[in-house]
Coordinates of C-alpha atoms and ligand atoms in Angstrom, one line a residue:
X1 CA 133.2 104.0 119.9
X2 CA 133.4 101.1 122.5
X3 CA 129.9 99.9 124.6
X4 CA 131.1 97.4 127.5
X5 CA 128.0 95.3 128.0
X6 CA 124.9 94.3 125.9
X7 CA 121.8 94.3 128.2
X8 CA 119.6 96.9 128.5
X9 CA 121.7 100.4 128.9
X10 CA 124.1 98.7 126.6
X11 CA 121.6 97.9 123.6
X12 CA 119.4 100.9 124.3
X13 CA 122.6 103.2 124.1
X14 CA 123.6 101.4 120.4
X15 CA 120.4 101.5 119.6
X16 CA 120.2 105.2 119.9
X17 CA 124.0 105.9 118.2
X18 CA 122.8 103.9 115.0
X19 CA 119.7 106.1 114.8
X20 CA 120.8 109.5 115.7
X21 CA 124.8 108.9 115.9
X22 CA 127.7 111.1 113.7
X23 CA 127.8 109.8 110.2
X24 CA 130.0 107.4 109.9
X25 CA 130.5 106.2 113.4
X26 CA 131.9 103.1 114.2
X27 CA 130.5 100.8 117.1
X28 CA 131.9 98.0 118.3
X29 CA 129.7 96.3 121.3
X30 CA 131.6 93.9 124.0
X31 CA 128.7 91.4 125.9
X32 CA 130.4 88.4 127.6
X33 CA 126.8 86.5 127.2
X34 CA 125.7 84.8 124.1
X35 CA 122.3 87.2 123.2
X36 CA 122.1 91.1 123.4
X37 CA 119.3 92.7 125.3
X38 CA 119.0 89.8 128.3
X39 CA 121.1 91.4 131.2
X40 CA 120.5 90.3 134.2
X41 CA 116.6 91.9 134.1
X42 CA 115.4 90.2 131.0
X43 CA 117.0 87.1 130.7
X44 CA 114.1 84.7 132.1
X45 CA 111.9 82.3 129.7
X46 CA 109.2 82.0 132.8
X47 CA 105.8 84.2 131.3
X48 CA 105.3 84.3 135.3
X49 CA 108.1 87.3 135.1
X50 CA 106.3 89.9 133.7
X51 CA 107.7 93.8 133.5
X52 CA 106.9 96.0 136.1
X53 CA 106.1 99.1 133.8
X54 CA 103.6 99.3 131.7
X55 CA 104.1 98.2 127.5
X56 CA 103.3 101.9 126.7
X57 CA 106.4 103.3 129.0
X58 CA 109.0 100.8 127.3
X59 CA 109.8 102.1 124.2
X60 CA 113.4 102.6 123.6
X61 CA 113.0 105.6 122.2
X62 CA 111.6 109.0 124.3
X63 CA 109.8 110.5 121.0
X64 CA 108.5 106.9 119.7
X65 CA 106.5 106.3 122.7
X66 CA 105.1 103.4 121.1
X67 CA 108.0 101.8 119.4
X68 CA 107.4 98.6 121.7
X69 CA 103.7 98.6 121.4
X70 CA 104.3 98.2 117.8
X71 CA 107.3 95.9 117.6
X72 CA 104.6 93.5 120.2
X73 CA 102.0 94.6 117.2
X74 CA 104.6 93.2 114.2
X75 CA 105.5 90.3 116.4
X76 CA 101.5 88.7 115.9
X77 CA 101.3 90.4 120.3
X78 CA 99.4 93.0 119.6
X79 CA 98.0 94.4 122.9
X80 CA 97.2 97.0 125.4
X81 CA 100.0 99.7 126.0
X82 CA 98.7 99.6 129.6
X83 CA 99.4 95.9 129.8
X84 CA 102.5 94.6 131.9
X85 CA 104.0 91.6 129.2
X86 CA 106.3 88.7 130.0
X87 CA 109.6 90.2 130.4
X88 CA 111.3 87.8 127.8
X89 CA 109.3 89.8 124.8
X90 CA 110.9 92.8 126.1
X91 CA 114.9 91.3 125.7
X92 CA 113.7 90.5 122.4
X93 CA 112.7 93.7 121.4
X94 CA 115.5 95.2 122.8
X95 CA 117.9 92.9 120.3
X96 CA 116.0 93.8 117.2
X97 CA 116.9 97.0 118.2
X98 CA 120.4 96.3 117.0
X99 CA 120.9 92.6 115.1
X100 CA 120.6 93.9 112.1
X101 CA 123.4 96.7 112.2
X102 CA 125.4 96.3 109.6
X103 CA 127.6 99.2 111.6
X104 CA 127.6 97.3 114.8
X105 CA 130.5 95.0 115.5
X106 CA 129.3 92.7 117.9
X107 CA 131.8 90.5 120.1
X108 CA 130.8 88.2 122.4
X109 CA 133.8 88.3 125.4
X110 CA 134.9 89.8 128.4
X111 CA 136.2 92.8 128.9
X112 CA 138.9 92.3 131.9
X113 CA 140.5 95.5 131.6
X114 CA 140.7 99.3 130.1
X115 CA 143.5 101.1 129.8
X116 CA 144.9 104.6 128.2
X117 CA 145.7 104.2 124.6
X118 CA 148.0 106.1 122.2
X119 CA 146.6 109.9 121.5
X120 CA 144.0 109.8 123.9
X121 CA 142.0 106.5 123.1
X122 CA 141.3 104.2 125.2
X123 CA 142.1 100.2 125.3
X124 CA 140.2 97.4 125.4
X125 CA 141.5 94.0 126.7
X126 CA 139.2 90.8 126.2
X127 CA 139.7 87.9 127.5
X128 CA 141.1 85.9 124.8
X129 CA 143.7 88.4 124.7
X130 CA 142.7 90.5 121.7
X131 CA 142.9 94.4 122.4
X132 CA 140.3 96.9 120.7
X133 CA 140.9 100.4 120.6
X134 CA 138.6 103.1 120.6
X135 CA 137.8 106.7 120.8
X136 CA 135.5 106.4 123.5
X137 CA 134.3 104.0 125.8
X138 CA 131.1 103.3 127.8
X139 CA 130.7 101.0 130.7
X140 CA 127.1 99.5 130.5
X141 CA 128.7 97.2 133.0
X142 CA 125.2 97.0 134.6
X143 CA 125.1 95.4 138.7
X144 CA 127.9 94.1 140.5
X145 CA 128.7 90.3 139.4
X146 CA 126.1 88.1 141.5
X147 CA 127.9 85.9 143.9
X148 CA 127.7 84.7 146.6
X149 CA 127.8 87.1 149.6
X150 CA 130.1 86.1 152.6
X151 CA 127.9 86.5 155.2
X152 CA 125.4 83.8 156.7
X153 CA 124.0 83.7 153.6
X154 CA 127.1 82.4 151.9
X155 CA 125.3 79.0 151.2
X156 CA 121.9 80.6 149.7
X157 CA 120.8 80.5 145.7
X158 CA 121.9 84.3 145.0
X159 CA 120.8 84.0 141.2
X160 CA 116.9 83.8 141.8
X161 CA 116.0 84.0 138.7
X162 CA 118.1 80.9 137.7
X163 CA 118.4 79.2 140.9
X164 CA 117.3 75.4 140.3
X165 CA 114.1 74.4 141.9
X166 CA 113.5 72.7 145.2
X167 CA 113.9 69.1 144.3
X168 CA 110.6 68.5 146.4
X169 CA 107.6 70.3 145.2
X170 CA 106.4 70.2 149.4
X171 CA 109.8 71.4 150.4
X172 CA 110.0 74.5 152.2
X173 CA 111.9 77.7 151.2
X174 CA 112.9 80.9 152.9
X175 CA 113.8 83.9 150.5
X176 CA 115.3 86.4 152.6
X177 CA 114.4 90.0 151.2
X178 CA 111.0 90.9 150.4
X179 CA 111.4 93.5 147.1
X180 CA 110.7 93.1 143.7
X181 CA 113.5 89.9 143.7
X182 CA 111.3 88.0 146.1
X183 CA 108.6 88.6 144.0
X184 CA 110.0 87.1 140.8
X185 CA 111.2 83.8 143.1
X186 CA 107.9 83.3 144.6
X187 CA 106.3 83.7 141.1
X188 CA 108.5 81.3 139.5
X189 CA 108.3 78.8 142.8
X190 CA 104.1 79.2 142.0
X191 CA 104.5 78.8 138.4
X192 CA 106.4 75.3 138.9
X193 CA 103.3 73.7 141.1
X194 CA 105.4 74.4 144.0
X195 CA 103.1 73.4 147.5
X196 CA 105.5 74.0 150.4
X197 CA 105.5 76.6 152.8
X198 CA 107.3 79.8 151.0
X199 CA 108.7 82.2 154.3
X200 CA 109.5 85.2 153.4
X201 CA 111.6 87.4 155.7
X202 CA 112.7 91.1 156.1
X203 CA 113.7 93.8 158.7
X204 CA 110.3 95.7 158.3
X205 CA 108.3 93.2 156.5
X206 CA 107.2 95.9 153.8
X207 CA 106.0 94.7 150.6
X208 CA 106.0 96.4 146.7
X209 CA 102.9 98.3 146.0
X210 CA 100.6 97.3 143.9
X211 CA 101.0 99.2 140.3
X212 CA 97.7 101.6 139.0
X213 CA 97.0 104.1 136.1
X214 CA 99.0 107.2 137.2
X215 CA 98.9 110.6 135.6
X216 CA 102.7 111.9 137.1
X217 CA 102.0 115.5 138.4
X218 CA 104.6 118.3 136.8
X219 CA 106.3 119.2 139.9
X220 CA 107.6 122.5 140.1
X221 CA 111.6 122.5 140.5
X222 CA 111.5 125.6 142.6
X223 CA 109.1 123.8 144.8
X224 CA 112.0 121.1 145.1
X225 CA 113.1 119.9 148.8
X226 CA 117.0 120.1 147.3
X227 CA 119.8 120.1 150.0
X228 CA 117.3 119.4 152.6
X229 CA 118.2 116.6 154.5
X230 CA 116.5 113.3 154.3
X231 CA 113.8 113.2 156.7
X232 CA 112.5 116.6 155.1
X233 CA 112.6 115.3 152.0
X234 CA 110.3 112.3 153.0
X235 CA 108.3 114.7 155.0
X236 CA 108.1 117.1 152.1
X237 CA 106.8 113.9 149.5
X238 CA 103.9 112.6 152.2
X239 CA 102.9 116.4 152.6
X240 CA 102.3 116.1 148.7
X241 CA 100.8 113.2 148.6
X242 CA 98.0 114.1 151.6
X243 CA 97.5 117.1 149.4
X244 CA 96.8 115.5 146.1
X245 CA 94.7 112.8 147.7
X246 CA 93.1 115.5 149.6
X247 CA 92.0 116.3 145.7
X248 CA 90.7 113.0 144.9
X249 CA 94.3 112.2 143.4
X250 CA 96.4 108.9 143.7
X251 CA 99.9 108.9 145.8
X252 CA 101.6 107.3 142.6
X253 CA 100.9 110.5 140.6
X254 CA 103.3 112.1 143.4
X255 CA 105.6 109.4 143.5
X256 CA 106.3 109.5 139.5
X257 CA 106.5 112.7 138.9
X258 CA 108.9 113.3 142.1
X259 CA 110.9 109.9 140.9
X260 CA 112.4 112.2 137.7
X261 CA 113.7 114.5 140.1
X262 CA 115.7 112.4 142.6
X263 CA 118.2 112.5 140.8
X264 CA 118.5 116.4 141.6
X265 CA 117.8 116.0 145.4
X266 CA 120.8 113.1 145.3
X267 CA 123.2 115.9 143.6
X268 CA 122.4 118.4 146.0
X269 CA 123.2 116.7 149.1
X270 CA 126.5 115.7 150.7
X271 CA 127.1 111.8 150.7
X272 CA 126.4 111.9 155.0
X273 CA 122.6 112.8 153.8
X274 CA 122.9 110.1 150.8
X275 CA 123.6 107.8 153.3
X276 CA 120.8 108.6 155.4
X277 CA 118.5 108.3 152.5
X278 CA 119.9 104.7 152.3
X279 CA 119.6 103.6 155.6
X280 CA 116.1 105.1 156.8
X281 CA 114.1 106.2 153.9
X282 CA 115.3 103.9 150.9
X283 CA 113.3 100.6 151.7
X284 CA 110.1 103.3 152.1
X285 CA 110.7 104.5 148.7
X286 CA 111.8 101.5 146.8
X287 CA 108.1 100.1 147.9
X288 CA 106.3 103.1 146.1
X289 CA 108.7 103.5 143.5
X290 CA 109.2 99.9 141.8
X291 CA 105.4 98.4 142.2
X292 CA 104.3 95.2 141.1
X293 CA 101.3 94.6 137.7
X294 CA 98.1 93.8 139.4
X295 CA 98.1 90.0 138.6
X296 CA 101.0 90.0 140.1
X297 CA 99.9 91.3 143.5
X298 CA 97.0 89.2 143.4
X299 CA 98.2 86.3 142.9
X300 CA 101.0 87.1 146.0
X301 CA 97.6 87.6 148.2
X302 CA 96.6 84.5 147.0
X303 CA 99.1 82.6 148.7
X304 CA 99.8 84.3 151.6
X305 CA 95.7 83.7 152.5
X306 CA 95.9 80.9 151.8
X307 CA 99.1 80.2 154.1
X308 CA 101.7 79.3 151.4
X309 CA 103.4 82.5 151.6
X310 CA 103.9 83.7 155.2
X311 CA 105.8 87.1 155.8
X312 CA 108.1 86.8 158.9
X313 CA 108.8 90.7 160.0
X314 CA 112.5 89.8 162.2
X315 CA 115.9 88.7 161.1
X316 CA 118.0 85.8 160.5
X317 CA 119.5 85.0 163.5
X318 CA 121.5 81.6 162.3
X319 CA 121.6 79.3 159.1
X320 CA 123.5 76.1 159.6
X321 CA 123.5 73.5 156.8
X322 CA 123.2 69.8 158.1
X323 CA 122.8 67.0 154.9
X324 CA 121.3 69.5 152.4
X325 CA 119.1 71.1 154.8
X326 CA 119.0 74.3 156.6
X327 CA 118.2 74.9 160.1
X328 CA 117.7 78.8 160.4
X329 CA 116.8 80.4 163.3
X330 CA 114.5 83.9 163.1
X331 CA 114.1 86.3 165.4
X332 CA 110.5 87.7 165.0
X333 CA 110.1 91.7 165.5
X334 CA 108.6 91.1 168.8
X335 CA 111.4 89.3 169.8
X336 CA 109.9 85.4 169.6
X337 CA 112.8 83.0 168.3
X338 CA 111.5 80.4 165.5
X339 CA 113.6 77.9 164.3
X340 CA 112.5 76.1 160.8
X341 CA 114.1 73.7 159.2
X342 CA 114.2 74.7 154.6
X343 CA 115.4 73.1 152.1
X344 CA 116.6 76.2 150.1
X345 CA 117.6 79.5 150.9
X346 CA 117.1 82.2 148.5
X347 CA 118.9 85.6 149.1
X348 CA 116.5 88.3 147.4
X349 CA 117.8 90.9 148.9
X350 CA 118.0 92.8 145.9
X351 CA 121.2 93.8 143.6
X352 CA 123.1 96.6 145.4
X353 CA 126.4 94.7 146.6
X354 CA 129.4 96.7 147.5
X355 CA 131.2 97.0 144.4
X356 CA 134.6 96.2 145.2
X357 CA 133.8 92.7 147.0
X358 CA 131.5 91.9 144.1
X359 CA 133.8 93.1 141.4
X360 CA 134.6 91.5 138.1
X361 CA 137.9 91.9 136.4
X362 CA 137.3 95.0 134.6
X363 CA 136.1 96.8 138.0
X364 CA 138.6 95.5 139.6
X365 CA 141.1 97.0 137.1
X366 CA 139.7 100.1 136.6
X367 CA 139.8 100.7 140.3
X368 CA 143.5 99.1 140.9
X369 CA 144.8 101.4 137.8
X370 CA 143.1 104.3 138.8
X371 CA 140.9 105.2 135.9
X372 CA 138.1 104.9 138.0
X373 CA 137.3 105.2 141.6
X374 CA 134.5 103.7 144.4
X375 CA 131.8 106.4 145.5
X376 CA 132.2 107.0 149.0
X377 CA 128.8 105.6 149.5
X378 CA 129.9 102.3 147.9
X379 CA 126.9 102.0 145.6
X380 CA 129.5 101.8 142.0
X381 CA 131.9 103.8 140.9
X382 CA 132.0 107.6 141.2
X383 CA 131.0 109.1 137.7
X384 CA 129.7 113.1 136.7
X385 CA 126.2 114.2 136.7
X386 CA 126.9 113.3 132.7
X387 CA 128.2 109.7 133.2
X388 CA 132.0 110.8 132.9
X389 CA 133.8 108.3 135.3
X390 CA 136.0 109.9 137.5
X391 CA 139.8 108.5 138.0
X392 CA 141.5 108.3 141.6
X393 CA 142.9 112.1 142.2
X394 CA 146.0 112.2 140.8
X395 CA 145.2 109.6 137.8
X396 CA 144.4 111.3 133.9
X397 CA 140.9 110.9 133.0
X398 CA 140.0 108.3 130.3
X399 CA 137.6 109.2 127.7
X400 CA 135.2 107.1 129.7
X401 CA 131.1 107.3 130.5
X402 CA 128.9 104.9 132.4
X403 CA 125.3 105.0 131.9
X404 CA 122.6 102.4 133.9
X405 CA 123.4 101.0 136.9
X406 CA 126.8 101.3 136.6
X407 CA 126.4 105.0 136.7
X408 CA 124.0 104.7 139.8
X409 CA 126.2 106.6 142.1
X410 CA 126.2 109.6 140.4
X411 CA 121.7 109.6 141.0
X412 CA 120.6 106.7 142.4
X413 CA 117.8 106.1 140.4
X414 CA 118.5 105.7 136.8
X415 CA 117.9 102.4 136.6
X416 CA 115.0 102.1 134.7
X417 CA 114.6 102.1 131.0
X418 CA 112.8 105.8 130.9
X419 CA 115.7 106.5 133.0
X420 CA 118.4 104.9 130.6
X421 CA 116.9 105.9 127.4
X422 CA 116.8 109.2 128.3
X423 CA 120.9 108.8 129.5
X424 CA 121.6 107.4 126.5
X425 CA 119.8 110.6 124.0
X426 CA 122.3 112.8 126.0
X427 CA 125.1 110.5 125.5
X428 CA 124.1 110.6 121.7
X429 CA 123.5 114.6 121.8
X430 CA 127.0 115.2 123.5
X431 CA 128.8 113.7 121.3
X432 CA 127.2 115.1 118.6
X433 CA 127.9 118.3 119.6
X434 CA 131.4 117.3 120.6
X435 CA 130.9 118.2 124.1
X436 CA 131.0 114.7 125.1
X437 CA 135.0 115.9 126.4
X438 CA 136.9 114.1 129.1
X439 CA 136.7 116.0 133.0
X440 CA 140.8 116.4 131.9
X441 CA 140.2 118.0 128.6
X442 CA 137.9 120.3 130.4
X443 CA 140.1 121.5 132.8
X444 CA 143.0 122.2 130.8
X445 CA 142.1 125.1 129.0
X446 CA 140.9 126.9 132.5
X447 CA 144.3 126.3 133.2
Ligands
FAD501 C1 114.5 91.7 137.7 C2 114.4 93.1 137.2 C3 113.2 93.5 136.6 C4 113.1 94.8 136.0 N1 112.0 95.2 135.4 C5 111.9 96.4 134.9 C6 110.7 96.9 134.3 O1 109.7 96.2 134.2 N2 110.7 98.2 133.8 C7 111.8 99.0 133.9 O2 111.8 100.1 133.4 N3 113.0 98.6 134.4 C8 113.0 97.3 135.0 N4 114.2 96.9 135.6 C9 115.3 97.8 135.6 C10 116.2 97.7 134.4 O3 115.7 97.6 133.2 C11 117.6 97.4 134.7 O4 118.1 98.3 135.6 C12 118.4 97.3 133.4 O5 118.2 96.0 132.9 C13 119.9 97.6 133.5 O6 120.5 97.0 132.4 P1 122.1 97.0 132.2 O7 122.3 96.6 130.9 O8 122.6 98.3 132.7 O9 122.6 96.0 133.3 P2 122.6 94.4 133.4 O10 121.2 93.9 133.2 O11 123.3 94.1 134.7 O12 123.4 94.0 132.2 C14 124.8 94.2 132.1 C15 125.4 93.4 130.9 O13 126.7 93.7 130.8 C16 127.5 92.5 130.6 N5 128.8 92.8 131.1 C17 129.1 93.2 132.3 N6 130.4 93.4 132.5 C18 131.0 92.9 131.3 C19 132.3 92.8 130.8 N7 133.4 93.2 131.6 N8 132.5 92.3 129.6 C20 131.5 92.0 128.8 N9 130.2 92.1 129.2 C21 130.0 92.5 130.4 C22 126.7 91.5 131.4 O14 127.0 90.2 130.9 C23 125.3 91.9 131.1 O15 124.7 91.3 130.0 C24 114.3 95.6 136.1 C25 115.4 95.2 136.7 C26 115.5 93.9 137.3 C27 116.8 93.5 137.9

């Protein structure tokens, strides 16, 4: 068994094969980067970059709720499951999940490509030219590769969370984007004593909530909005919420315990209503859904009332660079033009590239060879309700899964580690039973 990629689906999905795997299986994990666990979400030293989820909903593990609480416990941390800890403890967790494997071959490469191997296996290529072969693969491939984008913001710092720092503490920034990624840049900016003006701009100028004890509400699966189209969905979630509140509930009750079941809605629609859901209701949901810890949001408010942060609600209009400055002009909401002159421009708006223009090697080979294909949304590539990537019509199936991110077309959500822990003990349980089968060795014996 083959895992492409060590960060957190990768790790978590090892971590899960060594504990409740066949006997005897053999694991060899591919991560291009020199530690396991990091990815692109965990690798940050800055204690300003704490997790968004409580300690108490990170455990690797479903039925060991409080497998991280204790591993914070052993590590001399002990602390509050309800507390929100620097996100570096977390990557560290995750690697003790697996350094000590004695069944876990661990190599640190690139994968550049996969192709079909002798009696049904599949083929590894690194890039230092060694092949591995394997029964199985799965991509924990993660986001597209950040680069840089090709549009005006072709010259910004796309890395936030490793971008250098202005070189002048009074400098000032724009981070275009106001999610979760703008947080974590304005956070670290703070955390270096940084005094200039921070801008922050986006279309609708609507910030993460603030994160609160929530008790998810069971919602009933007959009760579901599925195959309704976007705009009932939405309607059908606020009706909820009004309703609960209406009870002296919280709205994040109803946005939890709905967040398991997007996943559903998402299957049940055609991609025309997917894409709906991206364009007019994702931004609304992403805001509910992925809140910031309370320090967090406070000490956002800080700055902004106190003028270091100001939210611009407009566009960029132009970005011209002129001796390591950039003169951008924004065109407010209203329709007012501002031109400001930054030093850096940071593009936060957030991790969902098209996947072909971002693709590494291995993407890029798996599309060009047809083992895998782009969904027709262009979020990643188009994989089963299971994870089972799905070759270009035509092509034989590979004996290939995708779990995390880089299985987000198949449910959009999924990104989080309930959601990936929970993909990986399916993984685990399928193959187990041996049902873990290729789309192609399905279909055969219908004929
Ligand atoms: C900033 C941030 C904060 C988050 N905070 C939380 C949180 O508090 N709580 C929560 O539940 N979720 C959180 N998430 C969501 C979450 O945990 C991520 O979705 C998760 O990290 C996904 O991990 P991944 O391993 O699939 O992807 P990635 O983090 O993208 O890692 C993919 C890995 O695969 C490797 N790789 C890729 N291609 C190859 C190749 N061809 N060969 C070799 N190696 C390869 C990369 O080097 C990388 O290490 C956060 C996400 C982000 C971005």
């Amino acid at each position: 068994m083959l895992i492409i990629g060590g960060g957190a689906s990768g790790t978590i999905l090892a971590a899960h094969l060594l504990r409740n795997g066949p006997p005897g299986l053999r694991l060899t994990l591919v991560e291009r980067r020199e530690r396991l666990g990091r990815g692109i979400a965990y690798d940050t030293p800055h204690a300003a970059h704490l997790l968004n989820t409580r300690v108490g909903a990170m455990s690797a593990f479903a039925d060991r709720p409080d497998h991280f609480h204790d591993w914070l416990a052993a590590q001399g941390t002990p602390g509050d499951r309800d507390a929100f800890v620097p996100r570096h403890l977390y990557a560290a967790y995750l690697e003790s999940l697996v350094s000590s494997a004695a069944r876990l071959r661990r190599e640190q490469e690139e994968c550049i490509s996969l192709t079909h191997g002798s009696n049904g296996r599949i083929a590894a290529h690194l890039a230092d030219g060694r092949m591995i072969l394997a029964d199985r693969a799965v991509l924990a491939t993660g986001h597209p590769l950040l680069q840089a984008g090709t549009d005006m913001l072709e010259r910004a710092e796309f890395d936030p969370w490793h971008a250098p720092l202005p070189e002048s503490p009074e400098a000032r920034v724009l981070i275009v984007g106001t999610g979760l990624t703008m947080v974590d840049r304005v956070m670290r900016l703070l955390e270096a004593g940084h005094r200039g003006e921070i801008v922050i701009l986006s279309r609708r100028g609507l910030l993460p909530r603030v994160n609160g004890p929530s008790r998810p509400i069971e919602l009933d699966r007959a009760d579901l909005p599925l195959g309704a189209g976007a705009g009932y969905a939405l309607r059908w979630l606020r009706k909820q919420v009004r309703w609960h509140e209406g009870r002296g509930g919280d709205w994040r009750d109803i946005v939890d315990g709905a967040r398991g079941h997007l996943a559903l809605w998402w299957q049940s629609v055609p991609p025309e209503t997917r894409g709906r859901f991206l364009r007019h209701a994702r931004r609304f949901w992403e805001i509910h859904r992925h809140r910031i810890p309370a320090p967090v949001a406070a000490r956002l408010d800080t700055a902004r009332l106190a003028g270091q942060v100001r939210l611009v609600t407009g566009t960029l209009l132009s970005a011209a660079e002129r001796e390591g400055r950039h003169s951008v002009t924004l065109r407010h909401r209203g329709g007012e033009l501002e031109t400001v002159e930054v030093t850096q421009i940071t593009d936060g708006r957030g991790l969902l590239r098209d996947p072909e223009d971002h693709a590494t090697p291995l993407v890029r080979s798996l599309v060009d060879g047809g083992m895998a294909r782009i969904d027709a949304l262009r979020i990643g590539l188009e994989v089963t309700a299971e994870g089972q990537v799905l070759p270009r019509p035509g092509t034989p199936a590979a004996p290939l899964h995708a779990i995390g991110p880089a299985a987000r077309a198949a449910s959009w959500e999924g990104l989080a580690i309930v959601d990936i822990r929970a993909q990986a003990a399916l993984l685990v349980s399928r193959l187990i039973s041996g049902d873990a089968t290729t789309v192609e060795a399905r279909r055969r014996p219908c004929g």
